[in-house]
């Protein structure tokens, strides 16, 4: 049975490759923008001298960021699990870390830090949230009865953590690392997009975009995907070796909250204010600590001045609003379309389970792909128009939303589905009464998950291709050395993501 | 001065604040278990019998009253290693072998595991040959025996058991009852067993404490007169059934 399925998978892949080859050879898509696989491989071989340097640079940044980000994340996760007030206090920062579009802060990092630091930072940011969440959840879900055993012998909080909770959280943390690994690669590549520099796959990709060499672009994309996929597979293998298989590919999009145990009103208001204020304090502190010149590095106060108080404030506001007016609608449309598509497909796949077993592997693979980093490839196929932006947004929202929904639906207990069926309900009644209501919570979860991605996708498309909206404003301001605007765009896009997420 | 009781609860009250209402879990519970005796607490679900045990273990705070375990407050007794405990569902750490699971209390107390003693505990509960198995590889009954061995490994003067055989089937349960009696007799500890099996309580205990719910309170303490060691045929003895019937009457508000 398993062998048969593997054979079917292999067969499908081969058919797909063959189709691709034929389409490519005939130049059917966008006048040869989709080269046949054979050309891509040949080009890859011809370019083999270029790759080691670029790959090495990207790998260095990803690995360093992965290590740093995860050490911080696990430490933070343990702290949050032990202290719910700390978790509530850091909620603002955690959401910001999850929702901030890397492309928006890449130029800022390039301004304030030097060398590899921006890339490492973005890679670290890419892994922090996933691993932190996995740690908190893993520790919180530890077997409470086993905790009782340790406490019944007078074991301290630390003993409980060491003997029961931390070890119990290991599967969850490993699952987090698995999802985090491709994120680190993606973060590094995005930083290369936004930060310049000579080496790195992102730089290489960007440099080749202008020259219009589809086969090289596809080769780079292939390598980037391969690295991200291998890092995922490596951790998947590791956790299987260590624990026996556990399968969780999506990340949990819910920011863990400490239980709000009431307390007096002033304490709760104070906590809420502190939660909102903390990210700004951190921003301010980082600027002061980095010692970057005030010309370049703006504090929250500077950005406020730039947007509202300075003489040029009105022009700045107008520019920002115009850009927002271009970016927001398309983000919204793309996201809704992606979600609707995912929802419909997930519901329909319930009617035809064979479909889901065929499509799921593809959807899972895309989870490990640096999709947004492959934007240049889509530019080749779709041109630089609005449809490009839309397609990128749909593609970055569709797959994670579909996986979240499909996995959520798989959790609906059998008996809940059997009940209407036992009374002779039709497939549609069953859908209406059980499947759709059951999937709604996952739809909300998927929405939260995809909002930041949609914004990121749109901004990258704007930055690299369409020349509109926030992404373009960011790129232009970089050219004009308009640092106030760069910071403003970054701040606005982070705040937007956080607001949408909430 | 007289020897302190193994376990004593005096006027213990406990309320839980649930969704907008306050549940009176225990009202004025007074109970003393003399050293070396076996006491069983029996009652319907939600009567607070597990809460009594958790308070005696220091896992729950109490609103009023006093608790002493071997003459000490519960947490101090726990830290001194006076107590041993076995919960419902063995609550083993799935990543540790049988031997390493049994060593957990020793690690918590900061004692050095004595390999020969741990081995003796493993043999006492009849798990020789399974020292290095993981909990996932054992049957439910074997896991429960690991939990018993873990409860005994610290040489406890006081042994707490919260429905230790609740997850087992009736046949296995009787076997485990017989073994538990043997093990308890060998260690000479004071035992408190929480259960909802009437025959289990009567077979094992010197005294059966019957509780009622809402609020959780003790309604009667019934002495069980049979000589020890009690043998399996006792389960079908008419005198045994008479005691069981009496417990059931009190339990159902007779």
XYZ file of C-alpha atoms in Angstrom:
756
model
C 0.000 0.000 0.000
C 2.710 2.455 1.063
C 4.920 1.343 -1.792
C 2.031 1.787 -4.178
C 1.445 5.332 -2.958
C 5.119 6.146 -3.268
C 5.061 4.814 -6.793
C 2.030 6.980 -7.604
C 3.820 10.017 -6.191
C 6.885 9.295 -8.292
C 4.736 8.811 -11.363
C 2.915 12.110 -10.827
C 6.200 13.945 -10.344
C 7.584 12.480 -13.542
C 4.473 13.421 -15.517
C 4.674 16.944 -14.131
C 8.351 17.270 -15.071
C 7.648 15.960 -18.540
C 4.818 18.465 -19.052
C 7.077 21.251 -17.805
C 9.789 20.180 -20.235
C 7.380 20.206 -23.180
C 5.864 23.585 -22.235
C 9.337 25.013 -21.694
C 10.741 23.705 -24.943
C 7.828 25.167 -26.871
C 8.141 28.486 -24.978
C 4.421 28.522 -24.223
C 4.521 30.652 -21.050
C 5.231 34.375 -21.381
C 7.561 33.974 -24.312
C 10.013 31.562 -22.704
C 9.925 32.861 -19.127
C 9.381 29.285 -17.981
C 12.416 27.429 -19.263
C 12.351 23.622 -19.470
C 14.000 21.757 -16.567
C 16.786 20.526 -18.830
C 17.830 24.103 -19.638
C 17.766 25.025 -15.953
C 20.025 22.105 -15.082
C 22.418 22.904 -17.905
C 22.579 26.531 -16.811
C 23.115 25.434 -13.210
C 26.101 23.421 -14.374
C 27.503 26.330 -16.386
C 27.150 28.672 -13.416
C 28.642 26.196 -10.976
C 31.585 28.483 -10.320
C 29.347 31.266 -8.980
C 27.294 29.279 -6.542
C 29.651 28.277 -3.726
C 30.311 31.897 -2.689
C 26.644 32.875 -2.719
C 25.472 29.707 -1.037
C 28.117 30.015 1.639
C 27.158 33.618 2.409
C 23.461 32.778 2.720
C 24.196 29.670 4.778
C 26.466 31.568 7.164
C 23.819 34.172 7.852
C 21.042 31.577 8.169
C 22.950 29.304 10.509
C 24.154 32.135 12.732
C 20.661 33.623 12.847
C 19.130 30.208 13.466
C 21.375 29.532 16.437
C 21.055 32.976 18.007
C 17.323 33.237 17.384
C 16.632 29.809 18.854
C 18.755 30.273 21.945
C 16.897 33.494 22.679
C 13.562 31.882 21.793
C 13.964 28.853 24.063
C 15.175 31.011 26.949
C 12.256 33.395 26.426
C 9.833 30.483 26.090
C 10.960 28.990 29.415
C 10.692 32.390 31.088
C 7.198 32.952 29.676
C 6.050 29.473 30.647
C 7.216 30.031 34.211
C 5.817 33.517 34.517
C 2.460 34.341 32.899
C 2.810 38.050 33.792
C 6.027 38.205 31.768
C 4.225 36.541 28.878
C 1.485 39.168 29.025
C 4.026 41.948 29.292
C 5.936 40.753 26.230
C 2.817 40.089 24.163
C 3.299 43.267 22.153
C 6.881 42.372 21.325
C 5.997 38.795 20.486
C 3.247 39.841 18.104
C 5.514 42.401 16.495
C 8.209 39.762 16.054
C 5.672 37.493 14.374
C 3.964 40.075 12.232
C 6.699 42.431 11.135
C 7.386 42.240 7.404
C 11.129 41.491 7.124
C 11.430 43.449 3.913
C 10.339 46.613 5.719
C 13.034 46.463 8.321
C 15.768 45.067 6.087
C 16.846 48.545 4.909
C 16.795 49.791 8.489
C 18.994 46.985 9.629
C 21.316 47.642 6.708
C 21.522 51.263 7.826
C 22.152 50.719 11.505
C 24.167 47.527 11.489
C 27.047 46.511 9.288
C 28.455 43.423 7.626
C 26.559 40.195 8.167
C 24.642 41.528 11.153
C 21.469 42.593 9.261
C 21.135 39.186 7.644
C 21.772 37.353 10.886
C 19.238 39.560 12.646
C 16.508 38.905 10.102
C 17.213 35.179 10.095
C 17.057 35.210 13.911
C 13.784 37.164 13.864
C 12.383 34.595 11.446
C 12.944 31.764 13.897
C 12.268 33.515 17.203
C 8.484 33.462 17.185
C 8.069 29.884 15.995
C 10.469 28.407 18.516
C 9.329 30.619 21.387
C 5.699 29.590 20.833
C 6.632 25.936 20.534
C 8.558 26.125 23.809
C 5.748 27.816 25.721
C 3.163 25.375 24.389
C 5.407 22.365 24.971
C 6.034 23.318 28.573
C 2.416 24.232 29.250
C 1.220 20.913 27.860
C 3.519 18.802 29.985
C 1.786 16.002 31.859
C 0.294 17.648 34.952
C 0.078 14.313 36.765
C 3.800 13.806 36.361
C 4.279 17.340 37.686
C 2.205 16.345 40.729
C 4.498 13.404 41.395
C 7.524 15.685 41.571
C 5.702 18.302 43.631
C 4.390 15.642 46.018
C 7.982 14.924 46.971
C 8.512 18.599 47.721
C 10.119 19.274 44.323
C 10.708 22.958 43.629
C 9.471 24.848 40.558
C 12.911 24.371 39.045
C 12.866 20.610 39.688
C 9.470 20.304 38.016
C 10.792 22.238 35.045
C 13.941 20.195 34.764
C 12.560 16.703 35.381
C 9.185 16.926 33.682
C 8.342 20.016 31.701
C 11.453 20.771 29.729
C 12.018 17.212 28.635
C 8.316 16.933 27.827
C 8.563 20.037 25.667
C 11.373 18.623 23.542
C 9.084 17.167 20.818
C 7.252 20.456 20.557
C 10.500 22.438 20.435
C 11.923 20.140 17.775
C 8.781 20.597 15.700
C 9.269 24.331 16.113
C 12.900 24.125 14.996
C 11.797 22.220 11.928
C 9.467 25.008 10.850
C 11.999 27.618 11.923
C 14.866 26.277 9.819
C 13.462 27.310 6.401
C 12.382 30.595 7.993
C 15.996 31.382 8.821
C 16.992 30.831 5.188
C 14.097 32.991 4.017
C 15.052 35.737 6.473
C 18.634 35.758 5.263
C 17.554 35.932 1.609
C 15.126 38.777 2.294
C 17.844 40.698 4.106
C 20.010 40.241 1.033
C 17.212 41.666 -1.120
C 16.935 44.710 1.066
C 20.483 45.177 2.202
C 22.770 44.893 -0.791
C 26.171 43.294 -0.361
C 28.190 41.278 -2.813
C 27.469 37.693 -1.869
C 24.365 35.710 -1.088
C 21.646 33.932 -3.050
C 19.298 36.902 -2.601
C 21.870 39.259 -4.081
C 22.532 36.841 -6.911
C 18.826 36.511 -7.622
C 18.316 40.268 -7.631
C 21.357 40.822 -9.821
C 20.176 38.274 -12.366
C 16.663 39.695 -12.481
C 17.746 42.723 -14.447
C 19.556 40.670 -17.031
C 16.524 38.645 -17.974
C 18.007 35.181 -17.854
C 15.126 32.933 -16.889
C 17.127 29.743 -16.711
C 19.611 31.221 -14.256
C 16.849 32.709 -12.088
C 15.144 29.347 -11.929
C 18.437 27.694 -11.033
C 18.945 30.058 -8.106
C 15.358 29.530 -6.992
C 15.886 25.805 -7.139
C 18.989 26.009 -4.986
C 17.299 28.302 -2.440
C 14.343 25.932 -2.215
C 16.678 22.986 -1.888
C 18.559 24.565 1.023
C 15.349 25.486 2.840
C 13.828 22.072 2.122
C 16.934 20.228 3.281
C 17.075 22.182 6.526
C 13.445 21.231 7.158
C 14.072 17.616 6.239
C 17.155 17.517 8.455
C 15.175 18.460 11.542
C 12.293 16.226 10.546
C 14.744 13.328 10.405
C 16.339 14.333 13.691
C 13.039 14.442 15.535
C 11.959 11.148 14.024
C 15.198 9.579 15.157
C 14.857 11.023 18.635
C 11.169 10.614 19.282
C 9.456 8.544 16.670
C 7.392 10.473 14.187
C 5.419 13.486 15.208
C 3.912 15.443 12.406
C 3.245 19.126 12.724
C 4.142 21.314 9.847
C 2.120 24.419 10.456
C 3.076 26.798 13.120
C 0.551 27.702 15.734
C -0.508 31.222 14.858
C -1.954 32.049 18.241
C 0.300 34.156 20.381
C 0.203 32.427 23.734
C -1.415 34.604 26.351
C -0.939 34.409 30.048
C -4.203 33.670 31.809
C -5.725 36.964 32.744
C -6.386 36.300 36.387
C -8.103 39.598 36.916
C -6.505 41.604 39.663
C -7.483 45.201 40.359
C -8.459 47.371 37.422
C -5.471 49.707 37.639
C -3.097 46.732 37.539
C -4.724 45.393 34.385
C -4.717 48.779 32.658
C -1.114 49.291 33.667
C -0.226 45.886 32.241
C -2.004 46.648 28.971
C -0.205 49.979 28.623
C 3.141 48.392 29.428
C 2.483 45.701 26.806
C 1.927 48.330 24.133
C 4.745 50.576 25.305
C 7.412 47.919 25.627
C 8.112 47.469 21.873
C 8.634 51.220 21.530
C 10.896 51.324 24.572
C 12.873 48.465 23.100
C 13.110 50.283 19.770
C 14.345 53.414 21.520
C 16.819 51.482 23.653
C 18.253 49.597 20.691
C 18.867 52.839 18.803
C 20.573 54.393 21.794
C 22.628 51.284 22.456
C 23.696 50.782 18.852
C 25.187 54.269 18.855
C 24.218 54.797 15.227
C 24.280 58.445 14.131
C 20.986 60.276 14.728
C 20.927 61.251 11.064
C 20.357 57.618 10.128
C 18.875 55.942 13.173
C 15.534 57.356 14.182
C 13.865 56.838 17.526
C 10.060 56.576 17.850
C 10.053 60.270 18.764
C 12.017 61.151 15.624
C 9.548 59.280 13.440
C 6.638 61.051 15.103
C 8.334 64.396 14.516
C 9.019 63.496 10.907
C 5.427 62.537 10.226
C 3.570 65.188 12.198
C 5.725 68.087 13.391
C 8.508 68.754 10.898
C 7.987 71.322 8.098
C 8.041 68.549 5.521
C 5.486 66.546 7.501
C 2.661 67.226 5.096
C 4.466 65.934 2.022
C 5.649 62.923 3.978
C 2.120 62.187 5.121
C 0.752 62.567 1.619
C 3.341 60.199 0.190
C 2.735 57.625 2.891
C -1.033 57.770 2.545
C -0.858 57.487 -1.234
C 1.359 54.432 -0.886
C -0.980 52.901 1.681
C -3.923 53.479 -0.623
C -2.146 51.424 -3.259
C -0.879 48.683 -0.965
C -3.795 47.988 1.334
C -6.570 47.193 -1.162
C -4.475 44.713 -3.058
C -3.267 43.077 0.153
C -6.852 42.709 1.240
C -8.123 41.356 -2.078
C -5.237 38.932 -2.434
C -5.639 37.691 1.088
C -9.385 37.212 0.855
C -9.000 35.426 -2.464
C -6.253 33.182 -1.087
C -8.264 32.369 2.022
C -11.494 31.774 0.118
C -9.715 29.493 -2.296
C -8.118 27.568 0.574
C -11.409 27.328 2.457
C -13.335 26.063 -0.547
C -10.656 23.548 -1.393
C -10.366 22.304 2.191
C -14.135 21.810 2.434
C -14.318 20.114 -0.930
C -11.385 17.889 -0.126
C -13.510 16.572 2.733
C -15.889 15.262 0.072
C -13.074 13.629 -1.796
C -10.415 12.364 0.611
C -8.332 10.993 -2.248
C -7.805 14.507 -3.460
C -6.433 15.646 -0.143
C -3.998 12.773 0.082
C -2.729 13.703 -3.357
C -2.560 17.428 -2.788
C -1.342 17.550 0.814
C 2.274 16.613 0.061
C 2.480 19.446 -2.458
C 1.006 21.889 0.032
C 3.421 20.683 2.700
C 6.430 21.118 0.447
C 5.441 24.695 -0.287
C 5.537 25.343 3.467
C 9.253 24.829 3.384
C 9.761 26.876 0.221
C 10.973 30.449 0.498
C 7.938 31.420 -1.583
C 8.267 35.140 -1.170
C 11.908 34.929 -2.081
C 10.931 33.451 -5.411
C 9.055 36.583 -6.435
C 11.580 37.361 -9.191
C 10.567 34.131 -10.930
C 6.950 35.197 -10.920
C 7.979 38.586 -12.272
C 9.349 36.770 -15.295
C 6.164 34.865 -15.914
C 3.556 37.449 -15.038
C 5.288 40.703 -15.884
C 5.276 43.712 -13.601
C 1.578 44.512 -13.439
C -0.997 44.351 -10.696
C -1.807 40.755 -11.455
C 1.686 39.854 -10.275
C 1.063 41.382 -6.870
C -2.242 39.628 -6.636
C -0.820 36.249 -7.556
C 2.039 36.537 -5.119
C -0.362 37.458 -2.329
C -2.701 34.627 -3.170
C 0.105 32.097 -3.378
C 1.670 33.095 -0.058
C -1.696 33.020 1.714
C -3.226 30.006 0.043
C -0.839 27.253 1.046
C -0.473 27.954 4.762
C -4.206 28.595 5.007
C -4.999 25.344 3.253
C -2.665 23.312 5.434
C -4.055 24.873 8.618
C -7.630 24.242 7.517
C -7.059 20.719 6.254
C -5.217 19.702 9.412
C -7.902 21.328 11.521
C -10.644 19.458 9.686
C -8.756 16.215 10.148
C -9.153 16.750 13.908
C -12.952 16.757 13.809
C -13.914 13.664 15.783
C -15.332 10.819 13.755
C -18.340 10.499 15.977
C -19.376 14.101 15.260
C -19.452 13.255 11.582
C -21.141 9.921 12.114
C -24.048 11.413 14.010
C -25.769 13.220 11.093
C -24.888 10.306 8.838
C -26.564 7.885 11.229
C -29.777 9.867 10.745
C -29.430 9.585 6.989
C -28.156 13.107 6.312
C -26.783 13.825 2.860
C -23.184 14.867 2.266
C -24.265 18.484 2.020
C -26.239 18.447 5.250
C -23.240 16.913 6.917
C -21.008 19.652 5.500
C -23.421 22.321 6.659
C -23.929 20.919 10.145
C -20.481 19.619 11.041
C -17.649 20.318 8.662
C -18.143 24.025 8.038
C -18.808 25.012 11.663
C -15.896 22.864 12.759
C -13.551 24.540 10.311
C -14.432 28.128 11.217
C -12.012 28.405 14.139
C -9.262 27.193 11.834
C -10.293 29.758 9.248
C -9.736 32.468 11.845
C -6.422 30.922 12.815
C -5.444 30.819 9.152
C -6.420 34.453 8.702
C -4.149 35.537 11.509
C -1.390 33.415 10.106
C -1.666 34.842 6.624
C -2.135 38.565 7.275
C 1.559 39.334 7.813
C 2.505 37.079 4.917
C 0.093 38.815 2.578
C 1.482 42.224 3.462
C 5.008 40.911 3.060
C 4.179 39.416 -0.336
C 2.644 42.639 -1.607
C 5.536 44.763 -0.373
C 8.114 42.506 -1.953
C 6.274 42.538 -5.262
C 6.094 46.322 -5.087
C 9.738 46.619 -4.138
C 11.056 44.345 -6.825
C 8.626 44.744 -9.657
C 5.545 46.887 -9.814
C 6.953 50.142 -8.491
C 3.873 51.061 -6.493
C 2.804 51.314 -2.911
C 4.707 50.909 0.344
C 7.362 48.587 -1.008
C 8.284 51.027 -3.704
C 8.244 53.973 -1.306
C 10.742 52.060 0.817
C 12.987 51.430 -2.166
C 12.749 55.026 -3.419
C 13.465 56.524 -0.036
C 16.543 54.392 0.138
C 17.689 55.967 -3.112
C 16.900 59.515 -1.883
C 18.540 58.868 1.480
C 15.226 59.878 3.059
C 15.858 58.070 6.326
C 12.834 59.511 8.079
C 10.598 57.944 5.429
C 12.335 54.571 5.624
C 11.728 54.425 9.349
C 8.166 55.659 8.941
C 7.306 53.010 6.368
C 8.846 50.319 8.537
C 6.979 51.513 11.622
C 3.681 51.836 9.769
C 3.925 48.412 8.163
C 4.775 46.737 11.476
C 1.910 48.509 13.232
C -0.443 47.577 10.380
C 0.490 43.920 10.636
C -0.012 43.940 14.375
C -3.380 45.680 14.063
C -4.559 43.239 11.398
C -3.346 40.354 13.482
C -5.309 41.538 16.485
C 4.277 12.026 74.732
C 2.473 9.668 72.445
C 3.702 8.725 69.004
C 2.230 11.134 66.399
C -0.424 9.733 64.119
C 0.681 8.661 60.649
C -1.764 11.117 59.130
C -4.064 13.538 60.898
C -6.538 16.036 59.461
C -8.342 18.311 61.876
C -11.354 20.374 60.809
C -10.149 20.817 57.261
C -12.275 23.104 55.039
C -11.626 23.836 51.388
C -13.584 25.826 48.794
C -12.862 26.227 45.106
C -13.885 29.331 43.186
C -15.299 28.068 39.908
C -17.098 29.929 37.122
C -18.854 32.582 39.114
C -19.819 30.238 41.951
C -18.023 28.871 44.933
C -17.863 25.129 45.423
C -17.481 23.852 48.945
C -15.174 20.924 48.320
C -14.576 19.909 51.940
C -16.458 20.814 55.115
C -14.897 20.149 58.488
C -13.053 16.966 57.586
C -11.418 15.345 60.599
C -9.574 12.090 60.213
C -6.676 10.415 61.936
C -4.822 7.380 60.716
C -2.732 5.730 63.462
C 0.777 4.701 62.544
C 0.999 1.458 60.605
C -2.701 1.261 59.714
C -4.354 1.019 56.315
C -7.218 3.457 55.716
C -9.401 3.635 52.626
C -11.509 6.642 51.631
C -14.518 5.858 49.484
C -17.175 8.119 48.030
C -18.990 9.174 44.869
C -17.247 11.215 42.170
C -16.710 14.800 43.194
C -17.042 14.193 46.948
C -13.586 15.621 47.536
C -11.815 12.374 48.398
C -8.929 13.174 46.051
C -8.810 16.702 47.472
C -8.271 15.237 50.947
C -5.248 13.407 49.628
C -3.902 16.382 47.691
C -4.162 18.507 50.828
C -2.368 15.869 52.871
C 0.354 15.883 50.206
C 0.667 19.645 50.301
C -0.447 19.997 46.663
C -3.475 22.100 47.638
C -3.773 24.854 50.190
C -6.522 24.654 52.800
C -8.918 27.335 54.005
C -9.215 26.206 57.591
C -8.034 23.371 59.815
C -4.698 21.659 60.323
C -2.896 18.767 58.668
C -0.023 16.717 60.050
C 1.844 13.935 58.297
C 4.034 11.954 60.701
C 3.788 14.938 63.024
C 4.964 17.473 60.427
C 3.232 19.920 58.073
C 2.658 18.197 54.684
C 5.292 20.017 52.638
C 7.981 19.520 55.244
C 7.095 15.856 55.467
C 7.360 15.683 51.683
C 10.767 17.367 51.660
C 11.995 15.040 54.388
C 11.011 12.083 52.222
C 8.502 10.766 54.757
C 5.779 10.277 52.130
C 5.337 8.088 49.108
C 2.646 8.624 46.517
C 0.985 6.775 43.644
C -1.590 8.504 41.450
C -4.359 7.266 39.214
C -2.882 6.590 35.746
C 0.676 5.760 36.670
C 1.901 9.243 35.597
C 5.250 7.881 34.470
C 7.676 9.961 32.472
C 7.460 8.386 29.006
C 11.092 9.060 28.123
C 12.531 7.305 31.167
C 13.042 3.577 31.595
C 11.354 1.678 34.432
C 14.439 1.992 36.597
C 14.884 5.706 35.908
C 11.195 6.354 36.593
C 11.470 4.657 39.959
C 14.462 6.873 40.721
C 12.523 10.116 40.166
C 11.571 10.703 43.847
C 15.169 10.096 44.899
C 16.327 12.698 42.397
C 13.763 15.195 43.621
C 14.833 14.631 47.236
C 18.477 14.900 46.245
C 19.331 11.406 47.442
C 21.748 9.162 45.675
C 19.940 6.194 44.114
C 21.041 2.934 45.675
C 21.093 0.525 42.719
C 20.542 -2.564 44.870
C 17.552 -0.992 46.627
C 15.975 0.152 43.355
C 16.466 -3.341 42.016
C 14.824 -4.771 45.141
C 11.800 -2.488 44.567
C 11.569 -3.642 40.948
C 11.604 -7.247 42.094
C 9.122 -6.539 44.883
C 6.518 -5.464 42.347
C 7.435 -8.358 40.050
C 9.019 -6.450 37.195
C 12.357 -8.232 37.102
C 13.643 -8.239 33.523
C 11.834 -5.002 32.594
C 14.299 -2.611 34.242
C 15.220 -0.922 30.973
C 11.813 -0.966 29.283
C 10.059 2.290 28.506
C 6.533 2.876 29.895
C 5.121 2.696 26.383
C 6.280 -0.905 26.120
C 4.486 -2.033 29.296
C 0.901 -3.101 29.904
C -1.399 -0.970 32.065
C -0.959 -3.274 35.068
C 2.821 -3.217 34.765
C 2.863 0.577 34.553
C 0.810 0.735 37.723
C 3.282 -1.552 39.445
C 6.080 0.804 38.443
C 4.100 3.602 40.100
C 3.810 1.509 43.289
C 7.528 0.770 43.246
C 8.212 4.455 42.734
C 5.998 5.247 45.737
C 7.934 2.793 47.901
C 11.478 3.595 46.836
C 11.992 6.325 49.426
C 11.180 3.987 52.380
C 8.111 6.105 53.132
C 6.540 6.046 56.573
C 3.319 7.246 54.988
C 1.993 5.945 51.708
C -0.663 7.819 49.712
C -2.517 6.141 46.853
C -5.114 7.937 44.748
C -7.133 5.317 42.843
C -3.905 3.591 41.867
C -5.780 0.791 40.120
C -8.615 2.897 38.688
C -7.580 2.268 35.110
C -7.302 -1.507 35.439
C -9.868 -4.173 34.737
C -11.534 -6.059 37.577
C -9.412 -9.227 37.282
C -6.095 -7.386 37.228
C -7.314 -5.138 39.982
C -7.843 -8.042 42.372
C -4.383 -9.401 41.646
C -2.904 -5.989 42.326
C -4.908 -5.690 45.571
C -3.414 -8.937 46.834
C 0.085 -7.807 45.881
C -0.380 -4.375 47.400
C -1.394 -5.932 50.693
C 1.743 -8.085 50.669
C 3.982 -5.121 49.835
C 2.378 -2.873 52.432
C 2.746 -5.566 55.112
C 6.448 -5.869 54.291
C 7.084 -2.121 54.615
C 4.941 -1.503 57.699
C 3.980 2.004 56.575
C 0.825 4.008 57.246
C -1.329 3.822 54.118
C -4.145 6.035 52.831
C -5.989 4.738 49.781
C -8.539 6.731 47.821
C -10.801 4.477 45.769
C -14.297 4.061 44.398
C -14.175 0.279 44.525
C -16.061 -1.018 47.561
C -14.537 -4.510 47.537
C -11.066 -3.044 47.038
C -11.518 -0.789 50.073
C -12.877 -3.558 52.278
C -10.256 -6.089 51.204
C -7.298 -3.797 51.861
C -8.243 -1.475 54.695
C -8.460 -1.647 58.454
C -11.013 1.169 58.319
C -13.168 2.447 55.469
C -13.963 6.165 55.544
C -17.171 6.976 53.648
C -17.613 10.462 52.180
C -20.611 12.230 50.659
C -20.566 15.089 48.163
C -21.873 18.679 48.181
C -20.337 19.641 50.485
C -17.619 17.002 50.694
C -17.723 15.505 54.192
C -17.081 12.312 56.120
C -20.336 10.532 57.030
C -19.051 7.349 58.614
C -15.948 5.331 59.446
C -16.459 1.566 59.231
C -14.054 -0.910 60.845
C -13.066 -3.990 58.869
C -12.433 -6.891 61.251
C -10.751 -9.548 59.038
C -7.376 -11.010 60.048
C -4.258 -10.451 58.005
C -2.865 -11.533 55.719
C -6.146 -11.610 53.819
C -6.289 -14.182 51.032
C -8.158 -14.043 47.673
C -10.907 -16.483 48.863
C -12.011 -13.681 51.181
C -13.557 -11.998 48.127
C -16.254 -14.676 48.080
C -16.738 -14.955 51.867
C -20.302 -14.076 53.058
C -18.851 -12.051 55.963
C -16.856 -9.999 53.435
C -20.019 -9.315 51.456
C -21.831 -8.261 54.597
C -19.228 -5.550 55.251
C -19.353 -4.528 51.601
C -23.142 -4.242 51.733
C -22.904 -2.093 54.847
C -20.404 0.244 53.150
C -22.689 0.453 50.107
C -25.672 1.344 52.331
C -23.802 4.177 54.010
C -22.433 5.270 50.642
C -25.905 5.551 49.161
C -27.217 7.557 52.050
C -28.632 4.715 54.142
